[in-house]
Short mmCIF file of C-alpha atoms in Angstrom, two decimals:
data_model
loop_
_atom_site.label_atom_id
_atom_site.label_comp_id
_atom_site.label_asym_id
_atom_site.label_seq_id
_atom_site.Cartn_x
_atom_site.Cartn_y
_atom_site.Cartn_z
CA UNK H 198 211.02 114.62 142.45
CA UNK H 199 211.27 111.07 143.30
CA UNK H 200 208.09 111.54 145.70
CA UNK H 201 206.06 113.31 142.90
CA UNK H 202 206.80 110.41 140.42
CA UNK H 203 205.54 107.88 143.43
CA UNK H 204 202.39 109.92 144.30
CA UNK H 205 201.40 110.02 140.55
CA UNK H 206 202.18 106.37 140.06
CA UNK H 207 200.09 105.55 143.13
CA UNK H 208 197.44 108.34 141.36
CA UNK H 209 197.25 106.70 138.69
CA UNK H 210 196.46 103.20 140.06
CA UNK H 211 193.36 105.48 141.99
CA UNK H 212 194.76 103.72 145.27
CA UNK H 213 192.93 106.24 148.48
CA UNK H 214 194.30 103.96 150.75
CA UNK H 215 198.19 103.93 149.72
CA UNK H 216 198.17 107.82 148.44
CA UNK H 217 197.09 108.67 151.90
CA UNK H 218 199.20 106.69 154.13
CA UNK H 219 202.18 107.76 151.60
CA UNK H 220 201.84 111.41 152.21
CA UNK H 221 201.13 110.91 155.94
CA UNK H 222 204.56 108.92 156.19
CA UNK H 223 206.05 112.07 154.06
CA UNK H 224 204.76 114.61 156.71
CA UNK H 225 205.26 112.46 159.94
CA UNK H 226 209.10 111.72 158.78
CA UNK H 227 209.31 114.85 157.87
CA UNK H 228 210.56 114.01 154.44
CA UNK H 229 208.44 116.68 153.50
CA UNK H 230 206.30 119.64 155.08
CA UNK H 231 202.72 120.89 154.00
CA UNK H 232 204.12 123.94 151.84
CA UNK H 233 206.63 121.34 150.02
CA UNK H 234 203.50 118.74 149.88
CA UNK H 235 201.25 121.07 148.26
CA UNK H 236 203.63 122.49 145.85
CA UNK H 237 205.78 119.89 144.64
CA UNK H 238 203.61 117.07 144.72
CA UNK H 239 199.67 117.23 144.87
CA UNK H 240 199.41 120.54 142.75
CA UNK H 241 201.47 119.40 140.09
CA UNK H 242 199.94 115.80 140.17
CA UNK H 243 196.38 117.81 139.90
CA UNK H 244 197.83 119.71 136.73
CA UNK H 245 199.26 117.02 135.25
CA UNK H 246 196.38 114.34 134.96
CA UNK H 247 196.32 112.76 131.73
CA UNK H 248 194.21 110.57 130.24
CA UNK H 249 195.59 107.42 127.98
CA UNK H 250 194.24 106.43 125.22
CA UNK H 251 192.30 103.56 126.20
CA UNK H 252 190.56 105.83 128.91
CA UNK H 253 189.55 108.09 126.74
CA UNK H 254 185.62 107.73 127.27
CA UNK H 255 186.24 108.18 130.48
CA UNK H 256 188.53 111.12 131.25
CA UNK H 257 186.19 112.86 133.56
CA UNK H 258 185.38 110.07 135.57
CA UNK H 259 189.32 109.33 136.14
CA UNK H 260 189.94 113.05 136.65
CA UNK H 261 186.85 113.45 139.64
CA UNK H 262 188.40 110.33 141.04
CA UNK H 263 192.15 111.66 141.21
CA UNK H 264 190.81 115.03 142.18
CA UNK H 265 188.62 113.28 145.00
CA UNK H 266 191.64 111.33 146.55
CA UNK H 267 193.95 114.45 146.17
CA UNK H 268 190.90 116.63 148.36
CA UNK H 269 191.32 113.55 151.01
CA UNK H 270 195.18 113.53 151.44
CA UNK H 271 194.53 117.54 151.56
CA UNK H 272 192.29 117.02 154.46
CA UNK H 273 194.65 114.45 156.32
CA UNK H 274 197.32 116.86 156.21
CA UNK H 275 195.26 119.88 158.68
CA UNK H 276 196.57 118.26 162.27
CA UNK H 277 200.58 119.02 160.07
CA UNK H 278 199.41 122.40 159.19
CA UNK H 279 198.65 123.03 162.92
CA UNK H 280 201.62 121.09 163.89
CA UNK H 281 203.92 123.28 161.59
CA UNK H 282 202.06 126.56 163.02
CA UNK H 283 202.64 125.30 166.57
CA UNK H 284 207.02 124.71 166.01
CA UNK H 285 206.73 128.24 164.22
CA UNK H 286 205.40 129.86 167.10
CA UNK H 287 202.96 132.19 164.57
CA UNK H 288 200.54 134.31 165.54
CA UNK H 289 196.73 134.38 164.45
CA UNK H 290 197.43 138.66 162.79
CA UNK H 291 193.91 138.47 160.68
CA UNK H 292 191.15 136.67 159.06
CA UNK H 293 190.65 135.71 155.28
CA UNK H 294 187.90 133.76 153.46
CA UNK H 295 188.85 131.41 150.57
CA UNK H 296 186.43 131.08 147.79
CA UNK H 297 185.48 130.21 144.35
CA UNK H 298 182.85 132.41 142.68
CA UNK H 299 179.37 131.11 141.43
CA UNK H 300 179.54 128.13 138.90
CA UNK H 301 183.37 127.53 139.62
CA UNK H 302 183.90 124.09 140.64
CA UNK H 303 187.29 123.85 140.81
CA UNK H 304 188.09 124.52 144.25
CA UNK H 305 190.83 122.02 145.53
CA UNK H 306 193.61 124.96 144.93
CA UNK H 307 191.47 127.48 146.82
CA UNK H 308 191.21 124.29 149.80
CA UNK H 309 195.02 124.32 149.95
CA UNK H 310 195.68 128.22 149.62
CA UNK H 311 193.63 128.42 153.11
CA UNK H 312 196.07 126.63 154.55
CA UNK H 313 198.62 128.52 153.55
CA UNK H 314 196.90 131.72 154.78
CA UNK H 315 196.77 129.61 158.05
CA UNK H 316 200.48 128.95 158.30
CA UNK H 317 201.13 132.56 157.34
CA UNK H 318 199.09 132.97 160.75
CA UNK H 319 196.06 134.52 159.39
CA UNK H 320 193.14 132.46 160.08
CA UNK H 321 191.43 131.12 156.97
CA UNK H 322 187.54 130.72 156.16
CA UNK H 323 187.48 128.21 153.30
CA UNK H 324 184.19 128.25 151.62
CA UNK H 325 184.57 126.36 148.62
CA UNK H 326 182.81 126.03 145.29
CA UNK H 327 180.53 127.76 143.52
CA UNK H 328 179.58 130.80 146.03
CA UNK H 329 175.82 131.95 145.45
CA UNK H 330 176.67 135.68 144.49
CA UNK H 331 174.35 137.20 146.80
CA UNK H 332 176.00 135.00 150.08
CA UNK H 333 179.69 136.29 148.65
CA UNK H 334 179.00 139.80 149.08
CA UNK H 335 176.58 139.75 152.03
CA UNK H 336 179.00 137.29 153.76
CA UNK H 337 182.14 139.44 153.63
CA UNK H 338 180.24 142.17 154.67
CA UNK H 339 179.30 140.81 158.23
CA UNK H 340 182.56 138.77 158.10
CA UNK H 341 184.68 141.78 157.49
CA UNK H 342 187.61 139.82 156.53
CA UNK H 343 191.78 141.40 155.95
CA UNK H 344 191.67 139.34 152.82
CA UNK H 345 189.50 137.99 150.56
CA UNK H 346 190.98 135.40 148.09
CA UNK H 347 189.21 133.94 144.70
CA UNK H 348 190.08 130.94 142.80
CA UNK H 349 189.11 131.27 139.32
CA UNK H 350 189.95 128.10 137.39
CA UNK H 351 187.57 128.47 134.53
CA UNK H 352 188.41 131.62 131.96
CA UNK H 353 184.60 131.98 131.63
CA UNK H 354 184.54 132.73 135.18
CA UNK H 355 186.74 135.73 134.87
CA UNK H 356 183.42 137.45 133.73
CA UNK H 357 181.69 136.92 137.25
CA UNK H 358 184.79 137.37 138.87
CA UNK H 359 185.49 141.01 137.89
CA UNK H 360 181.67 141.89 138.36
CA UNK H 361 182.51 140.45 142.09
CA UNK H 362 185.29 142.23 143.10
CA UNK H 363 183.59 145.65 141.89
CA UNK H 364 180.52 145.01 143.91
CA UNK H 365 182.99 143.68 146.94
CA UNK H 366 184.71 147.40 146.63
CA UNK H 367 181.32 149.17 147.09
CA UNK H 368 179.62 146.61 150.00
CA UNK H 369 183.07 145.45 152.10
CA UNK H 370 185.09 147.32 154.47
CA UNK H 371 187.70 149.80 152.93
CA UNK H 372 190.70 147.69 154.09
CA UNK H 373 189.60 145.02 153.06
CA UNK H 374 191.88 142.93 150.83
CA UNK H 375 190.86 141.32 147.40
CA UNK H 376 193.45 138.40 146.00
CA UNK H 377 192.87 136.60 142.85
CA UNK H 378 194.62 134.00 141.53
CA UNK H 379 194.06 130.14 140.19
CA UNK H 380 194.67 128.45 136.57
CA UNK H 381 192.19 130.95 134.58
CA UNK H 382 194.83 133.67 135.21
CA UNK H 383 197.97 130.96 134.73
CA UNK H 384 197.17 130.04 131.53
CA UNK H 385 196.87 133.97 130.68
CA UNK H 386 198.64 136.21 132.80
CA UNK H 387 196.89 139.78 130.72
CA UNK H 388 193.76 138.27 132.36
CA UNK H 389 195.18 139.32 135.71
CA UNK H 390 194.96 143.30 134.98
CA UNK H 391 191.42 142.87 134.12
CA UNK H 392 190.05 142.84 137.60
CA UNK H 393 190.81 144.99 139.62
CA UNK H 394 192.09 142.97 142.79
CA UNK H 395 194.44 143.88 145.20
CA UNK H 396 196.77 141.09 144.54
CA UNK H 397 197.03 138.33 142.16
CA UNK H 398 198.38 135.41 144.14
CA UNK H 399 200.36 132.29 142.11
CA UNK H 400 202.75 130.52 145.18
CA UNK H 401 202.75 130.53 148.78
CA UNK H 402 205.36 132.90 148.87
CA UNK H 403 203.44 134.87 147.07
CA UNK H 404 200.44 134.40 149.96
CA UNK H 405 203.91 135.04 152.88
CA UNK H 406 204.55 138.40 150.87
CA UNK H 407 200.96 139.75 150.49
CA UNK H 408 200.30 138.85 154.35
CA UNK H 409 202.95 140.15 155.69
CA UNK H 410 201.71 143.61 155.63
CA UNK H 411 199.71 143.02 157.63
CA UNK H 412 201.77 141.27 160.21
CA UNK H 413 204.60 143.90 160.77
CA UNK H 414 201.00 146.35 161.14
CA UNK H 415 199.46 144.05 163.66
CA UNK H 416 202.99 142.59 165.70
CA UNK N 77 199.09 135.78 113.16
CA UNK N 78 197.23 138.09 110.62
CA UNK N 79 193.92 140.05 111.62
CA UNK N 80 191.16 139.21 109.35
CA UNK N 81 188.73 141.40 110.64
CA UNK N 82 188.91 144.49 112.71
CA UNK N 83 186.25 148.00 113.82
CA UNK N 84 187.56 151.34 114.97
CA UNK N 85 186.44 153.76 116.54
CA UNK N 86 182.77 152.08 115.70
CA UNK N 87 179.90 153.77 116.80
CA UNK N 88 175.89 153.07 116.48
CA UNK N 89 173.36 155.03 116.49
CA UNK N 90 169.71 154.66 115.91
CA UNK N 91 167.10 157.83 115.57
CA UNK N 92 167.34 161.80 114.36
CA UNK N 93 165.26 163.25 117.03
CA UNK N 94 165.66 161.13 120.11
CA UNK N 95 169.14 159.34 119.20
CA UNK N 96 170.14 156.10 121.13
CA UNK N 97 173.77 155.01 121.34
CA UNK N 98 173.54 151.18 120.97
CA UNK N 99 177.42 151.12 120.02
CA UNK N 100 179.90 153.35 122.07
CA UNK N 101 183.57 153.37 120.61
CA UNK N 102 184.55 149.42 119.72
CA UNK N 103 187.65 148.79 119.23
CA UNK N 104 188.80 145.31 117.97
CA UNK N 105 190.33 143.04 116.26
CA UNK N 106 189.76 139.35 115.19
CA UNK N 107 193.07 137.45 114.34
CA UNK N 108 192.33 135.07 111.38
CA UNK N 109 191.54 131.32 112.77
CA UNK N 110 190.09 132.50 115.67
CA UNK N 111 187.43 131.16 117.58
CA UNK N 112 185.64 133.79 119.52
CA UNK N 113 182.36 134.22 121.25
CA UNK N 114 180.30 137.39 122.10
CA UNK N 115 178.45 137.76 125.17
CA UNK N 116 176.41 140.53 126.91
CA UNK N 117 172.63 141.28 127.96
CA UNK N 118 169.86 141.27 125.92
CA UNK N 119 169.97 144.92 124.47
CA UNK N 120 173.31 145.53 125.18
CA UNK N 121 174.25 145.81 121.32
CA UNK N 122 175.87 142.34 120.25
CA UNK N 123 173.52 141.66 117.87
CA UNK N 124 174.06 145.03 115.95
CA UNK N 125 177.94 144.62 116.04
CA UNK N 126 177.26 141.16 114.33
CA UNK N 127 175.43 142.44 112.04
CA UNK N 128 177.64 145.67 111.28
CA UNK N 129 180.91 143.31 111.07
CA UNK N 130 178.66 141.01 108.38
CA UNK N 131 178.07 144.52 106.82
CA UNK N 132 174.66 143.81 106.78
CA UNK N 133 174.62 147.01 108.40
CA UNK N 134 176.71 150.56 108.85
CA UNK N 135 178.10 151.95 111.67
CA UNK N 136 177.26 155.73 112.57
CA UNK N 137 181.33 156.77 112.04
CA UNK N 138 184.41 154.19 112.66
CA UNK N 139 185.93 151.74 110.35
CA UNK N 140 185.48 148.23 110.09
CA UNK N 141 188.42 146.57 107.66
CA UNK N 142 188.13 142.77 106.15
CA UNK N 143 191.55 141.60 104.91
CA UNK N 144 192.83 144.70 105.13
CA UNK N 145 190.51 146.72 103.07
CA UNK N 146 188.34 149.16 104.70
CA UNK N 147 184.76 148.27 103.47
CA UNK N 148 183.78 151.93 103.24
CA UNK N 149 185.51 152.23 100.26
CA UNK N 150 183.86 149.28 98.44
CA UNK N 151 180.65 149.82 95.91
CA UNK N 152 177.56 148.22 97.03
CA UNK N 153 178.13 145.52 94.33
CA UNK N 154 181.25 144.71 95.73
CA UNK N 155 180.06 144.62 99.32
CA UNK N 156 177.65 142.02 98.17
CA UNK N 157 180.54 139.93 96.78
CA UNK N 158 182.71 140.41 99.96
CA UNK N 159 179.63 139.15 101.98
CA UNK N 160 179.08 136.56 100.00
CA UNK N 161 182.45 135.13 99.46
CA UNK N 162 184.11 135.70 102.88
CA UNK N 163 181.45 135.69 104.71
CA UNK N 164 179.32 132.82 105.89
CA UNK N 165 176.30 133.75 108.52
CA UNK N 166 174.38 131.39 110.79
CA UNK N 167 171.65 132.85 112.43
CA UNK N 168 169.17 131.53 115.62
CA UNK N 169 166.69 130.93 113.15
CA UNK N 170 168.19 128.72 110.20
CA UNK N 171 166.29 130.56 107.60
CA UNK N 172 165.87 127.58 104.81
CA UNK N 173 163.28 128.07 102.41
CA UNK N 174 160.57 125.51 102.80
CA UNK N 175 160.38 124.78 99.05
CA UNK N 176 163.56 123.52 98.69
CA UNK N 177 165.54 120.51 100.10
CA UNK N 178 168.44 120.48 102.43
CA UNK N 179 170.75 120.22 99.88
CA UNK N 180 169.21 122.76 97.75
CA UNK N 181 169.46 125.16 100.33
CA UNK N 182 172.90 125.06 101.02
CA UNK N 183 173.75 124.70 97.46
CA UNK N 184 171.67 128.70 97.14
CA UNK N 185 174.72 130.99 98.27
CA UNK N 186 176.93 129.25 95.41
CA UNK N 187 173.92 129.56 92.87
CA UNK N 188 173.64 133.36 93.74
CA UNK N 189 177.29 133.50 92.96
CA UNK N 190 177.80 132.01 90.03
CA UNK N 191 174.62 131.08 88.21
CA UNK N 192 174.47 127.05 87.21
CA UNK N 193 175.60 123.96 89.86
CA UNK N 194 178.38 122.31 88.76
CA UNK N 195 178.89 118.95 89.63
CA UNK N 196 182.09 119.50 91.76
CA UNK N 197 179.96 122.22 93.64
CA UNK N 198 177.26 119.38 94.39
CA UNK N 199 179.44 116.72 95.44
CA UNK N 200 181.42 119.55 97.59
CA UNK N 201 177.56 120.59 98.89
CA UNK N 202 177.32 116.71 99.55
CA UNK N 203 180.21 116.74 101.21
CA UNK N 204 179.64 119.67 103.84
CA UNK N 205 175.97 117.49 104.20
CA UNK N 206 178.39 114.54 105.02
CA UNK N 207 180.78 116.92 107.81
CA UNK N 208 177.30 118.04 109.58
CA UNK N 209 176.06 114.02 109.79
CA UNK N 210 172.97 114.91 107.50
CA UNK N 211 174.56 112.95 104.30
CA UNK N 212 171.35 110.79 104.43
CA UNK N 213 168.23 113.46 104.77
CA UNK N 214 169.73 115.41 101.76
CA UNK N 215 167.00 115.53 99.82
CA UNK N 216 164.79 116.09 102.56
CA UNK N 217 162.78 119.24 102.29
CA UNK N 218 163.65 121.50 105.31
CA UNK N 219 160.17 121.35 106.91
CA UNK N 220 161.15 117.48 107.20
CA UNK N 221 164.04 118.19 109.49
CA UNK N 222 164.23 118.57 112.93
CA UNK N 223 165.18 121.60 114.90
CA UNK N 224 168.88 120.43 115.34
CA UNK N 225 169.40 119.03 111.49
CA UNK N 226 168.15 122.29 110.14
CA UNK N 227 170.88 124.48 111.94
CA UNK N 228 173.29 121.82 111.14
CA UNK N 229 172.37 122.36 106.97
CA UNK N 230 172.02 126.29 107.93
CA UNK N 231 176.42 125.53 109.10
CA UNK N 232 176.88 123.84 105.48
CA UNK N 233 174.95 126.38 103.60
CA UNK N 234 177.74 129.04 105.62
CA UNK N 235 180.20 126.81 104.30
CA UNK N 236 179.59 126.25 100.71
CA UNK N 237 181.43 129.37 99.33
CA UNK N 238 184.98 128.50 101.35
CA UNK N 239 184.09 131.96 103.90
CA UNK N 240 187.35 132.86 105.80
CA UNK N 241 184.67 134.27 108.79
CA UNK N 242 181.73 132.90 110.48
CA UNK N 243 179.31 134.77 112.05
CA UNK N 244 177.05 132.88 114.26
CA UNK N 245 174.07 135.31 116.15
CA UNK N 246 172.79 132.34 118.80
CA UNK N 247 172.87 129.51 116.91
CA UNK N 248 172.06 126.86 119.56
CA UNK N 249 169.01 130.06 121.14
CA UNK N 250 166.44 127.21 119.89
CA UNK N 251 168.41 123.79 120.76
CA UNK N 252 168.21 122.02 123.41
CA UNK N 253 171.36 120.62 125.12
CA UNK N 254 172.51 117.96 123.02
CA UNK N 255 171.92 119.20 119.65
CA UNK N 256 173.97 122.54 121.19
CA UNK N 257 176.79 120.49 122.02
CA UNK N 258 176.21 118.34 118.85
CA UNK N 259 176.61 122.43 116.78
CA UNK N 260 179.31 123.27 119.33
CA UNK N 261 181.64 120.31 118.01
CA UNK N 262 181.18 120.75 114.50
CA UNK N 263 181.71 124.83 114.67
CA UNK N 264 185.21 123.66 116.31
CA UNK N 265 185.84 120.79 113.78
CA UNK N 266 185.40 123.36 110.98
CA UNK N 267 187.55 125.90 112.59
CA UNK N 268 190.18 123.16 113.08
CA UNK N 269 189.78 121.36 109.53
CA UNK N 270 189.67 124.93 107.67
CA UNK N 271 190.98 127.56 109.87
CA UNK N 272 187.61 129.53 109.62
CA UNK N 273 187.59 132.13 111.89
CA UNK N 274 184.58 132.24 113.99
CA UNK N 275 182.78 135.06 116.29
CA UNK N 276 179.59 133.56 117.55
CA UNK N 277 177.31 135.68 119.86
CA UNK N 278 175.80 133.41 122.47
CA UNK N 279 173.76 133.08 125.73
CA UNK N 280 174.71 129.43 126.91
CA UNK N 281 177.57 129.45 128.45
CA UNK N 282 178.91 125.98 127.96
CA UNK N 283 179.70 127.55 124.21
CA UNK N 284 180.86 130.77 125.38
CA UNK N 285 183.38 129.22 127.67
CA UNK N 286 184.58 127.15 124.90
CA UNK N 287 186.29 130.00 122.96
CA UNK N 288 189.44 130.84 122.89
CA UNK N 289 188.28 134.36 124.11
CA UNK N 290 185.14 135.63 125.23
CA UNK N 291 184.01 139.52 124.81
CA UNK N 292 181.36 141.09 127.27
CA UNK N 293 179.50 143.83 125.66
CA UNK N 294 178.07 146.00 128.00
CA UNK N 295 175.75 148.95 127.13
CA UNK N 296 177.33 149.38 123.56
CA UNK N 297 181.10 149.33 125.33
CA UNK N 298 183.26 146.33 125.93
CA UNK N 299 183.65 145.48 129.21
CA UNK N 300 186.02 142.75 129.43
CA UNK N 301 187.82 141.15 126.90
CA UNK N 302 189.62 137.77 127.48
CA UNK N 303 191.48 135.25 126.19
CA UNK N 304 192.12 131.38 126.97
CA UNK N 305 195.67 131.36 126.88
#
């Protein structure tokens, strides 16, 4: 907790420079690992941006800001995720591509849920925001991916999202995997049951549990 | 909370000898307060819905119940009422009449209503004027206004008779992106300030997504139906 209150004081003063070199001395001492990173300190400092009063004209500025140092410390941490994957001896069991579907540009959950298909030892294609439809579909056709995970952050989205994943279930391979999950379906969990995905995803252990079919299929 | 509005078992459809099925089976329900959009393809039947939950038209078979009561029931005189009083429209097209001036216009509903103006009714008509940001083109005759001020005094001519629903079919289809945003806000102020419910068929998204739940018609059926939270 006392990290978490420091990372969002730091956040708040929009300070790259110190929010970086605080997380990296987090990781390195291992005060901290990437899992316990993501999930008790950068994705609750993402949810809980707020705006005071006297920034109130510019809330979306101060939010791409805080969102834009959070995506940096993200990418710092990727020589701890290999680190962590190295002392756990894991395996590389399958292949899964990360992505956000057209006009969703929200995609710094998605960028930390492919590492934790990496540390689960499945190795993970992030793609990012706003996926042209057409390069979705066609992409995990030649691809051919175990899973195929989509962060939907916007409800709007949702529309797209199930149109998606009933196109994915006619164009990519049978065993292929489809895993949903990201704010859109937080904020209402009956959204989840209206596409038909696989999985709905919420936690890394969540991610652990869904992969590890897999594993014991592939050890 | 309470459902002001809901269909069942609604059904559409147009022609005797070759029949088309615009409206397959809807099933829903609108709780009062609500702010709801309608989306779907040109074609796909959101238009007709509007219009059958406005009663400006009938469904084939199914029910569709305001407050409670199910409109079947109700003589055509008291259909009229029912539109009128709970039941405030806004359409693509604002549908002022050129003759008149702003305020004139919305002032019409109340004077179809109820015969004279009263003066409360005209400072009230001022008022709404005042909500949409139009206090000072009141007396402007509707061909004087611009795209964006005549849908905003086609929103306080809904409002004049207190409706508990909105229907809006497109109303930003002719906007461009900052009067849209401009109708956006004030469709959510009066939901906040009055609890109006609204259900506002749309194309542009950056309304749609602004609901508190969005419904995708789809070839007559519903094909997803979602809420915010």
């Amino acid at each position: 907790m006392e990290y978490y209150e420091k990372f969002t004081e730091i956040l708040e003063k929009e300070n790259k420079k110190e929010a970086v070199e605080f997380v990296l001395e987090l990781l390195s001492s291992k005060k901290t690992d990437v899992v316990g990173l993501y999930t008790e300190i950068l994705t609750p400092a993402l949810n809980g941006m707020a705006c005071s009063l006297k920034d109130k004209r510019i809330c979306v500025w101060k939010e791409h800001v805080r969102t834009a140092i959070v995506r940096t410390v993200v990418e710092c941490c990727y020589p701890y995720v290999l680190e962590q994957l190295n002392r756990q001896e894991t395996k590389i069991y399958g292949k899964a591509v990360v992505l956000c579907p057209p006009q969703e540009h929200h995609d710094l959950g998605a960028r930390m849920v492919a590492d934790y298909f990496v540390l689960c030892g499945i190795d993970a294609v992030f793609v990012g925001s706003d996926t042209p439809y057409d390069d979705f579909i066609g992409a995990v056709d030649i691809i051919a991916p175990d899973f195929v995970a989509i962060s939907v952050s916007n409800f709007y989205n949702i529309i797209v999202t199930k149109k998606l994943v009933e196109d994915l279930r006619k164009k990519a391979p049978s065993n292929t995997r489809i895993i949903i999950g990201g704010s859109a379906f937080v904020a209402n969990s009956e959204n989840i049951s209206k596409i038909n995905a696989d999985y709905y995803a919420h936690t890394f252990e969540d991610i652990k549990s869904i992969t590890s079919v897999l594993k014991e299929g592939r050890e | 909370m309470n459902n002001i509005l809901e269909l069942k078992n609604i059904n559409k459809i147009y022609g005797s000898t070759i029949k088309t099925q615009v409206l397959n089976n809807i099933n829903l329900s609108f709780e009062s307060g609500s702010f709801n959009s309608i989306i779907g393809q040109s074609g796909s039947g959101k238009s007709t819905l509007l219009n059958i939950m406005g009663t400006l038209d009938k469904p084939s078979s199914g029910e569709v119940i305001i407050n409670g009561i199910n409109i079947a029931r109700m003589t055509k005189n008291r259909l009229s009422e029912i539109r009128n009083k709970s039941i405030g429209f806004v359409f693509q097209f604002h549908y002022l009449l050129p003759e008149f001036t702003a305020l004139e216009n919305v002032l019409l509903p109340y004077r179809i209503e109820n015969g004279a103006v009263t003066k409360e009714m005209r400072e009230k008509a001022v008022e709404y004027m005042r909500l949409v940001g139009l206090e000072k083109v009141i007396n402007n005759n509707s061909t004087k206004m611009s795209g964006g001020q005549q849908q905003r005094t086609a929103i306080a001519r809904a409002l004049i008779n207190n409706p508990q629903i909105i229907l809006a079919d497109e109303p930003t289809g002719n906007l461009d992106s900052n009067s849209t945003e401009t109708i956006y806000n004030l469709l959510r102020d009066i939901n906040e300030r009055y609890g109006t419910t609204f259900i506002i068929i749309t194309h542009d998204r950056h309304i749609a997504e602004k609901a508190d739940r969005i419904i995708e018609i789809t070839d007559g059926k519903i094909n997803l139906d979602i809420k915010k939270q």
